[in-house]
Amino acid sequence: MKKGVLYGIVASSKTRVRCVFCRVHIPKANKCIEQHTNGAKHKDNIILMTENGMIFRDDELYCKPCKRVMDEEESVSKHIDSESHANWQAAIEDLTDGEYIQLEPYLTSEKEEAFCEVCKKDINCSLQVIESHVNSIVHRGNILEKLKPLNGIFAVDNDEEVYCKVCDAYVDNTVQTILEHIDDDEEHIEWFAEMEDLIEEQDVSLERYLANENEVNVYCKRCDLEIICDIQSIENHVHSESHLNNLG
């Protein structure tokens, strides 16, 4: 008989077992249990649990974000749609968006920690702790170092400033000012929006151009060709016959 954390099957009576994941009773026969655990609903519930921090503990479902044992008749999908769980989900997504924080270690296991990729450390996955971490000076500094080569930001001899290649402008060398430039400067944002719209699905990479101060070209992977990094040159290339012929 399949039992345990992977299957959620527990004893119910002499003739039946209970699937904790699906909130149903099943005849106590291997064939019936196999049929249920191989079914689409059971597999879908396992996926939902994994994505939402629900674990099988002491023969019951426990929701880590909500910090409670789920009611016996409460389905996985119904709980996910509940106010408390939905509010947590919205709050944690808002806090971690763009912060390089992996929630999977917390959601998919009994661990109580998420993992911050830029700080290389585990963090207790409570809203208060995550908020404190993402607003800390250390984390903001590490985020900045991650973003600089993605945004054409380079150090200069004058430590009081950095140089933005995208905008051909100097910016005060403070974490707050540089992040504000990346996130809020209209010229910076407009350049990226125009470039991304132009190269979308064209296999043209800005990575090397942005990460190297003296690089003047972008790279077309499809054509194995370097192109001067300006709007007109890239536009001419992506609409060229040679580039279009390489679509296949």
PDB file of C-alpha atoms in Angstrom:
ATOM      1  CA  MET A   1       0.000   0.000   0.000  1.00  0.00           C
ATOM      2  CA  LYS A   2       1.333   3.442  -0.924  1.00  0.00           C
ATOM      3  CA  LYS A   3       1.506   5.560   2.191  1.00  0.00           C
ATOM      4  CA  GLY A   4       3.425   8.533   3.469  1.00  0.00           C
ATOM      5  CA  VAL A   5       4.493  11.987   2.455  1.00  0.00           C
ATOM      6  CA  LEU A   6       4.493  11.327  -1.301  1.00  0.00           C
ATOM      7  CA  TYR A   7       0.988   9.940  -1.383  1.00  0.00           C
ATOM      8  CA  GLY A   8      -0.951  11.290   1.602  1.00  0.00           C
ATOM      9  CA  ILE A   9      -2.691   7.960   2.223  1.00  0.00           C
ATOM     10  CA  VAL A  10      -3.543   7.198   5.855  1.00  0.00           C
ATOM     11  CA  ALA A  11      -5.603   4.552   7.600  1.00  0.00           C
ATOM     12  CA  SER A  12      -9.280   5.337   8.089  1.00  0.00           C
ATOM     13  CA  SER A  13     -11.052   2.101   8.985  1.00  0.00           C
ATOM     14  CA  LYS A  14     -10.705  -1.624   8.429  1.00  0.00           C
ATOM     15  CA  THR A  15     -12.056  -1.301   4.908  1.00  0.00           C
ATOM     16  CA  ARG A  16     -11.055   2.191   3.833  1.00  0.00           C
ATOM     17  CA  VAL A  17      -8.105   4.580   3.747  1.00  0.00           C
ATOM     18  CA  ARG A  18      -8.146   8.364   3.477  1.00  0.00           C
ATOM     19  CA  CYS A  19      -6.267  10.585   1.041  1.00  0.00           C
ATOM     20  CA  VAL A  20      -5.323  13.627   3.061  1.00  0.00           C
ATOM     21  CA  PHE A  21      -4.376  15.558  -0.070  1.00  0.00           C
ATOM     22  CA  CYS A  22      -7.692  15.084  -1.871  1.00  0.00           C
ATOM     23  CA  ARG A  23      -9.993  14.825   1.171  1.00  0.00           C
ATOM     24  CA  VAL A  24     -11.557  11.563  -0.024  1.00  0.00           C
ATOM     25  CA  HIS A  25     -11.912   8.023   1.304  1.00  0.00           C
ATOM     26  CA  ILE A  26     -10.782   5.067  -0.815  1.00  0.00           C
ATOM     27  CA  PRO A  27     -11.440   1.357  -0.520  1.00  0.00           C
ATOM     28  CA  LYS A  28      -8.524  -0.359   1.199  1.00  0.00           C
ATOM     29  CA  ALA A  29      -7.373  -2.223  -1.891  1.00  0.00           C
ATOM     30  CA  ASN A  30      -4.071  -1.728  -3.638  1.00  0.00           C
ATOM     31  CA  LYS A  31      -5.752  -1.381  -7.026  1.00  0.00           C
ATOM     32  CA  CYS A  32      -8.042   1.412  -5.789  1.00  0.00           C
ATOM     33  CA  ILE A  33      -5.195   3.227  -4.059  1.00  0.00           C
ATOM     34  CA  GLU A  34      -2.960   2.956  -7.133  1.00  0.00           C
ATOM     35  CA  GLN A  35      -5.753   4.264  -9.326  1.00  0.00           C
ATOM     36  CA  HIS A  36      -6.299   7.253  -7.064  1.00  0.00           C
ATOM     37  CA  THR A  37      -2.648   8.195  -6.561  1.00  0.00           C
ATOM     38  CA  ASN A  38      -2.032   7.961 -10.305  1.00  0.00           C
ATOM     39  CA  GLY A  39      -5.043  10.151 -11.045  1.00  0.00           C
ATOM     40  CA  ALA A  40      -4.919  13.731 -12.351  1.00  0.00           C
ATOM     41  CA  LYS A  41      -6.652  15.285  -9.325  1.00  0.00           C
ATOM     42  CA  HIS A  42      -4.209  13.736  -6.855  1.00  0.00           C
ATOM     43  CA  LYS A  43      -1.202  14.802  -8.909  1.00  0.00           C
ATOM     44  CA  ASP A  44      -2.602  18.318  -9.351  1.00  0.00           C
ATOM     45  CA  ASN A  45      -3.079  18.632  -5.589  1.00  0.00           C
ATOM     46  CA  ILE A  46       0.531  17.606  -4.973  1.00  0.00           C
ATOM     47  CA  ILE A  47       1.691  20.331  -7.384  1.00  0.00           C
ATOM     48  CA  LEU A  48      -0.530  22.929  -5.693  1.00  0.00           C
ATOM     49  CA  MET A  49       0.755  21.924  -2.263  1.00  0.00           C
ATOM     50  CA  THR A  50       4.359  22.169  -3.418  1.00  0.00           C
ATOM     51  CA  GLU A  51       3.791  25.624  -4.886  1.00  0.00           C
ATOM     52  CA  ASN A  52       2.002  26.922  -1.811  1.00  0.00           C
ATOM     53  CA  GLY A  53       3.957  25.688   1.204  1.00  0.00           C
ATOM     54  CA  MET A  54       1.639  22.904   2.322  1.00  0.00           C
ATOM     55  CA  ILE A  55       3.239  19.860   3.928  1.00  0.00           C
ATOM     56  CA  PHE A  56       2.043  16.469   5.146  1.00  0.00           C
ATOM     57  CA  ARG A  57       2.585  16.414   8.902  1.00  0.00           C
ATOM     58  CA  ASP A  58       1.174  14.000  11.493  1.00  0.00           C
ATOM     59  CA  ASP A  59      -1.308  12.572   8.973  1.00  0.00           C
ATOM     60  CA  GLU A  60      -2.717  16.039   8.236  1.00  0.00           C
ATOM     61  CA  LEU A  61      -2.092  18.944   5.906  1.00  0.00           C
ATOM     62  CA  TYR A  62      -0.240  21.861   7.455  1.00  0.00           C
ATOM     63  CA  CYS A  63       0.035  25.211   5.700  1.00  0.00           C
ATOM     64  CA  LYS A  64       3.328  26.869   6.631  1.00  0.00           C
ATOM     65  CA  PRO A  65       2.420  30.380   5.408  1.00  0.00           C
ATOM     66  CA  CYS A  66      -0.830  30.351   7.395  1.00  0.00           C
ATOM     67  CA  LYS A  67       0.794  28.471  10.306  1.00  0.00           C
ATOM     68  CA  ARG A  68      -2.117  26.126  10.861  1.00  0.00           C
ATOM     69  CA  VAL A  69      -3.433  22.632  10.264  1.00  0.00           C
ATOM     70  CA  MET A  70      -6.025  22.748   7.520  1.00  0.00           C
ATOM     71  CA  ASP A  71      -9.583  21.693   8.339  1.00  0.00           C
ATOM     72  CA  GLU A  72     -10.292  18.095   7.416  1.00  0.00           C
ATOM     73  CA  GLU A  73     -12.898  19.062   4.816  1.00  0.00           C
ATOM     74  CA  GLU A  74     -10.928  22.022   3.454  1.00  0.00           C
ATOM     75  CA  SER A  75      -9.607  21.222  -0.019  1.00  0.00           C
ATOM     76  CA  VAL A  76      -6.188  22.319  -1.206  1.00  0.00           C
ATOM     77  CA  SER A  77      -7.612  24.673  -3.834  1.00  0.00           C
ATOM     78  CA  LYS A  78     -10.154  26.148  -1.421  1.00  0.00           C
ATOM     79  CA  HIS A  79      -7.422  26.904   1.101  1.00  0.00           C
ATOM     80  CA  ILE A  80      -5.237  28.572  -1.550  1.00  0.00           C
ATOM     81  CA  ASP A  81      -8.168  30.843  -2.397  1.00  0.00           C
ATOM     82  CA  SER A  82      -8.803  31.677   1.261  1.00  0.00           C
ATOM     83  CA  GLU A  83      -8.229  35.263   2.388  1.00  0.00           C
ATOM     84  CA  SER A  84      -5.346  34.485   4.737  1.00  0.00           C
ATOM     85  CA  HIS A  85      -3.382  32.429   2.212  1.00  0.00           C
ATOM     86  CA  ALA A  86      -4.076  34.763  -0.709  1.00  0.00           C
ATOM     87  CA  ASN A  87      -3.001  37.770   1.364  1.00  0.00           C
ATOM     88  CA  TRP A  88       0.268  36.044   2.315  1.00  0.00           C
ATOM     89  CA  GLN A  89       0.921  35.088  -1.301  1.00  0.00           C
ATOM     90  CA  ALA A  90       0.363  38.655  -2.516  1.00  0.00           C
ATOM     91  CA  ALA A  91       2.521  40.113   0.253  1.00  0.00           C
ATOM     92  CA  ILE A  92       5.454  37.725  -0.228  1.00  0.00           C
ATOM     93  CA  GLU A  93       5.420  38.198  -4.005  1.00  0.00           C
ATOM     94  CA  ASP A  94       5.446  41.966  -3.571  1.00  0.00           C
ATOM     95  CA  LEU A  95       8.349  41.788  -1.116  1.00  0.00           C
ATOM     96  CA  THR A  96      10.501  39.416  -3.162  1.00  0.00           C
ATOM     97  CA  ASP A  97       9.815  40.686  -6.691  1.00  0.00           C
ATOM     98  CA  GLY A  98      13.162  41.527  -8.272  1.00  0.00           C
ATOM     99  CA  GLU A  99      15.062  40.764  -5.054  1.00  0.00           C
ATOM    100  CA  TYR A 100      16.690  37.461  -6.152  1.00  0.00           C
ATOM    101  CA  ILE A 101      15.092  35.572  -3.278  1.00  0.00           C
ATOM    102  CA  GLN A 102      14.231  31.920  -3.896  1.00  0.00           C
ATOM    103  CA  LEU A 103      11.046  30.840  -2.142  1.00  0.00           C
ATOM    104  CA  GLU A 104      11.238  27.247  -3.412  1.00  0.00           C
ATOM    105  CA  PRO A 105      13.311  25.905  -0.488  1.00  0.00           C
ATOM    106  CA  TYR A 106      10.577  27.122   1.887  1.00  0.00           C
ATOM    107  CA  LEU A 107       7.564  26.175  -0.215  1.00  0.00           C
ATOM    108  CA  THR A 108       8.691  22.713  -1.307  1.00  0.00           C
ATOM    109  CA  SER A 109      10.040  21.265   1.941  1.00  0.00           C
ATOM    110  CA  GLU A 110       9.776  21.500   5.714  1.00  0.00           C
ATOM    111  CA  LYS A 111      12.488  24.170   5.788  1.00  0.00           C
ATOM    112  CA  GLU A 112      11.473  27.473   7.341  1.00  0.00           C
ATOM    113  CA  GLU A 113      13.931  29.479   5.244  1.00  0.00           C
ATOM    114  CA  ALA A 114      13.998  31.028   1.802  1.00  0.00           C
ATOM    115  CA  PHE A 115      17.342  31.654   0.097  1.00  0.00           C
ATOM    116  CA  CYS A 116      18.766  35.013  -0.959  1.00  0.00           C
ATOM    117  CA  GLU A 117      20.900  34.518  -4.066  1.00  0.00           C
ATOM    118  CA  VAL A 118      22.716  37.856  -3.859  1.00  0.00           C
ATOM    119  CA  CYS A 119      23.543  37.613  -0.148  1.00  0.00           C
ATOM    120  CA  LYS A 120      24.182  33.843  -0.344  1.00  0.00           C
ATOM    121  CA  LYS A 121      22.256  33.114   2.845  1.00  0.00           C
ATOM    122  CA  ASP A 122      19.111  31.493   4.185  1.00  0.00           C
ATOM    123  CA  ILE A 123      16.435  33.811   5.579  1.00  0.00           C
ATOM    124  CA  ASN A 124      13.509  32.873   7.784  1.00  0.00           C
ATOM    125  CA  CYS A 125      10.502  33.085   5.489  1.00  0.00           C
ATOM    126  CA  SER A 126       8.270  35.338   7.527  1.00  0.00           C
ATOM    127  CA  LEU A 127       6.973  38.580   6.050  1.00  0.00           C
ATOM    128  CA  GLN A 128       8.649  40.630   8.765  1.00  0.00           C
ATOM    129  CA  VAL A 129      12.064  39.007   8.356  1.00  0.00           C
ATOM    130  CA  ILE A 130      11.940  39.157   4.543  1.00  0.00           C
ATOM    131  CA  GLU A 131      10.950  42.828   4.637  1.00  0.00           C
ATOM    132  CA  SER A 132      13.780  43.634   7.024  1.00  0.00           C
ATOM    133  CA  HIS A 133      16.257  41.734   4.852  1.00  0.00           C
ATOM    134  CA  VAL A 134      15.346  43.276   1.485  1.00  0.00           C
ATOM    135  CA  ASN A 135      15.526  46.767   2.995  1.00  0.00           C
ATOM    136  CA  SER A 136      18.891  46.192   4.688  1.00  0.00           C
ATOM    137  CA  ILE A 137      21.959  48.108   3.512  1.00  0.00           C
ATOM    138  CA  VAL A 138      23.867  44.880   2.839  1.00  0.00           C
ATOM    139  CA  HIS A 139      21.126  43.426   0.628  1.00  0.00           C
ATOM    140  CA  ARG A 140      20.570  46.672  -1.282  1.00  0.00           C
ATOM    141  CA  GLY A 141      24.312  46.874  -1.933  1.00  0.00           C
ATOM    142  CA  ASN A 142      24.407  43.270  -3.166  1.00  0.00           C
ATOM    143  CA  ILE A 143      21.392  43.898  -5.402  1.00  0.00           C
ATOM    144  CA  LEU A 144      23.182  46.888  -6.876  1.00  0.00           C
ATOM    145  CA  GLU A 145      26.286  44.839  -7.684  1.00  0.00           C
ATOM    146  CA  LYS A 146      24.028  42.314  -9.433  1.00  0.00           C
ATOM    147  CA  LEU A 147      22.295  45.045 -11.461  1.00  0.00           C
ATOM    148  CA  LYS A 148      25.303  47.104 -12.537  1.00  0.00           C
ATOM    149  CA  PRO A 149      26.468  44.789 -15.373  1.00  0.00           C
ATOM    150  CA  LEU A 150      22.854  44.388 -16.519  1.00  0.00           C
ATOM    151  CA  ASN A 151      22.381  48.143 -16.767  1.00  0.00           C
ATOM    152  CA  GLY A 152      25.651  49.463 -18.178  1.00  0.00           C
ATOM    153  CA  ILE A 153      26.833  50.991 -14.886  1.00  0.00           C
ATOM    154  CA  PHE A 154      30.606  51.306 -14.401  1.00  0.00           C
ATOM    155  CA  ALA A 155      33.033  52.615 -11.799  1.00  0.00           C
ATOM    156  CA  VAL A 156      35.149  55.669 -12.657  1.00  0.00           C
ATOM    157  CA  ASP A 157      38.347  57.128 -11.214  1.00  0.00           C
ATOM    158  CA  ASN A 158      36.253  59.534  -9.215  1.00  0.00           C
ATOM    159  CA  ASP A 159      34.780  57.349  -6.452  1.00  0.00           C
ATOM    160  CA  GLU A 160      32.035  59.870  -5.901  1.00  0.00           C
ATOM    161  CA  GLU A 161      30.343  58.938  -9.191  1.00  0.00           C
ATOM    162  CA  VAL A 162      29.621  56.034 -11.514  1.00  0.00           C
ATOM    163  CA  TYR A 163      29.094  56.155 -15.269  1.00  0.00           C
ATOM    164  CA  CYS A 164      25.913  54.996 -17.003  1.00  0.00           C
ATOM    165  CA  LYS A 165      26.790  53.843 -20.508  1.00  0.00           C
ATOM    166  CA  VAL A 166      23.140  53.684 -21.533  1.00  0.00           C
ATOM    167  CA  CYS A 167      22.484  57.323 -20.721  1.00  0.00           C
ATOM    168  CA  ASP A 168      26.042  58.611 -21.257  1.00  0.00           C
ATOM    169  CA  ALA A 169      25.739  60.251 -17.850  1.00  0.00           C
ATOM    170  CA  TYR A 170      27.390  60.292 -14.448  1.00  0.00           C
ATOM    171  CA  VAL A 171      25.427  59.370 -11.331  1.00  0.00           C
ATOM    172  CA  ASP A 172      26.270  59.880  -7.663  1.00  0.00           C
ATOM    173  CA  ASN A 173      27.948  56.755  -6.329  1.00  0.00           C
ATOM    174  CA  THR A 174      25.461  55.832  -3.614  1.00  0.00           C
ATOM    175  CA  VAL A 175      23.313  52.719  -3.487  1.00  0.00           C
ATOM    176  CA  GLN A 176      20.077  54.695  -3.310  1.00  0.00           C
ATOM    177  CA  THR A 177      20.950  57.086  -6.151  1.00  0.00           C
ATOM    178  CA  ILE A 178      22.110  54.361  -8.531  1.00  0.00           C
ATOM    179  CA  LEU A 179      19.060  52.194  -7.843  1.00  0.00           C
ATOM    180  CA  GLU A 180      16.817  55.204  -8.364  1.00  0.00           C
ATOM    181  CA  HIS A 181      18.553  55.852 -11.683  1.00  0.00           C
ATOM    182  CA  ILE A 182      18.009  52.253 -12.815  1.00  0.00           C
ATOM    183  CA  ASP A 183      14.393  52.128 -11.660  1.00  0.00           C
ATOM    184  CA  ASP A 184      13.141  55.668 -12.236  1.00  0.00           C
ATOM    185  CA  ASP A 185      15.265  57.586 -14.738  1.00  0.00           C
ATOM    186  CA  GLU A 186      13.080  58.152 -17.807  1.00  0.00           C
ATOM    187  CA  GLU A 187      15.920  58.065 -20.340  1.00  0.00           C
ATOM    188  CA  HIS A 188      17.314  54.842 -18.860  1.00  0.00           C
ATOM    189  CA  ILE A 189      13.928  53.137 -18.797  1.00  0.00           C
ATOM    190  CA  GLU A 190      13.017  54.334 -22.296  1.00  0.00           C
ATOM    191  CA  TRP A 191      16.269  52.981 -23.782  1.00  0.00           C
ATOM    192  CA  PHE A 192      15.651  49.523 -22.357  1.00  0.00           C
ATOM    193  CA  ALA A 193      11.996  49.546 -23.399  1.00  0.00           C
ATOM    194  CA  GLU A 194      12.890  50.495 -26.976  1.00  0.00           C
ATOM    195  CA  MET A 195      15.715  47.953 -27.169  1.00  0.00           C
ATOM    196  CA  GLU A 196      13.685  45.109 -25.681  1.00  0.00           C
ATOM    197  CA  ASP A 197      10.818  45.802 -28.058  1.00  0.00           C
ATOM    198  CA  LEU A 198      13.234  45.773 -30.991  1.00  0.00           C
ATOM    199  CA  ILE A 199      15.124  42.572 -30.133  1.00  0.00           C
ATOM    200  CA  GLU A 200      12.267  40.504 -28.708  1.00  0.00           C
ATOM    201  CA  GLU A 201      12.427  36.983 -30.181  1.00  0.00           C
ATOM    202  CA  GLN A 202      15.277  38.079 -32.460  1.00  0.00           C
ATOM    203  CA  ASP A 203      18.128  36.262 -30.642  1.00  0.00           C
ATOM    204  CA  VAL A 204      19.993  39.542 -30.215  1.00  0.00           C
ATOM    205  CA  SER A 205      21.864  39.832 -26.925  1.00  0.00           C
ATOM    206  CA  LEU A 206      22.707  43.060 -25.068  1.00  0.00           C
ATOM    207  CA  GLU A 207      24.570  41.205 -22.330  1.00  0.00           C
ATOM    208  CA  ARG A 208      28.144  41.767 -23.465  1.00  0.00           C
ATOM    209  CA  TYR A 209      27.468  45.378 -24.471  1.00  0.00           C
ATOM    210  CA  LEU A 210      26.048  46.235 -21.047  1.00  0.00           C
ATOM    211  CA  ALA A 211      28.677  44.374 -19.029  1.00  0.00           C
ATOM    212  CA  ASN A 212      31.751  45.803 -20.781  1.00  0.00           C
ATOM    213  CA  GLU A 213      32.352  49.532 -20.813  1.00  0.00           C
ATOM    214  CA  ASN A 214      34.321  49.591 -24.077  1.00  0.00           C
ATOM    215  CA  GLU A 215      32.108  47.196 -26.032  1.00  0.00           C
ATOM    216  CA  VAL A 216      30.249  48.939 -28.885  1.00  0.00           C
ATOM    217  CA  ASN A 217      28.425  45.956 -30.394  1.00  0.00           C
ATOM    218  CA  VAL A 218      25.500  43.724 -29.564  1.00  0.00           C
ATOM    219  CA  TYR A 219      25.544  40.110 -30.678  1.00  0.00           C
ATOM    220  CA  CYS A 220      23.059  38.337 -32.929  1.00  0.00           C
ATOM    221  CA  LYS A 221      23.129  34.670 -31.986  1.00  0.00           C
ATOM    222  CA  ARG A 222      20.975  33.698 -34.938  1.00  0.00           C
ATOM    223  CA  CYS A 223      23.421  35.142 -37.494  1.00  0.00           C
ATOM    224  CA  ASP A 224      26.600  34.816 -35.406  1.00  0.00           C
ATOM    225  CA  LEU A 225      27.198  38.482 -36.088  1.00  0.00           C
ATOM    226  CA  GLU A 226      28.071  41.615 -34.138  1.00  0.00           C
ATOM    227  CA  ILE A 227      26.076  44.783 -34.772  1.00  0.00           C
ATOM    228  CA  ILE A 228      26.751  48.354 -33.671  1.00  0.00           C
ATOM    229  CA  CYS A 229      24.549  49.062 -30.662  1.00  0.00           C
ATOM    230  CA  ASP A 230      22.258  51.783 -31.868  1.00  0.00           C
ATOM    231  CA  ILE A 231      18.579  51.631 -32.703  1.00  0.00           C
ATOM    232  CA  GLN A 232      18.976  52.158 -36.436  1.00  0.00           C
ATOM    233  CA  SER A 233      21.696  49.527 -36.901  1.00  0.00           C
ATOM    234  CA  ILE A 234      19.830  46.876 -34.899  1.00  0.00           C
ATOM    235  CA  GLU A 235      16.550  47.676 -36.636  1.00  0.00           C
ATOM    236  CA  ASN A 236      18.190  47.379 -40.043  1.00  0.00           C
ATOM    237  CA  HIS A 237      19.681  44.022 -39.060  1.00  0.00           C
ATOM    238  CA  VAL A 238      16.561  42.369 -37.615  1.00  0.00           C
ATOM    239  CA  HIS A 239      14.630  43.350 -40.743  1.00  0.00           C
ATOM    240  CA  SER A 240      17.371  42.306 -43.123  1.00  0.00           C
ATOM    241  CA  GLU A 241      16.863  39.439 -45.563  1.00  0.00           C
ATOM    242  CA  SER A 242      19.839  37.514 -44.149  1.00  0.00           C
ATOM    243  CA  HIS A 243      18.482  37.675 -40.586  1.00  0.00           C
ATOM    244  CA  LEU A 244      14.953  36.746 -41.655  1.00  0.00           C
ATOM    245  CA  ASN A 245      16.300  33.821 -43.686  1.00  0.00           C
ATOM    246  CA  ASN A 246      17.871  32.465 -40.518  1.00  0.00           C
ATOM    247  CA  LEU A 247      14.522  32.220 -38.716  1.00  0.00           C
ATOM    248  CA  GLY A 248      14.397  28.474 -39.305  1.00  0.00           C
TER     249      GLY A 248
END
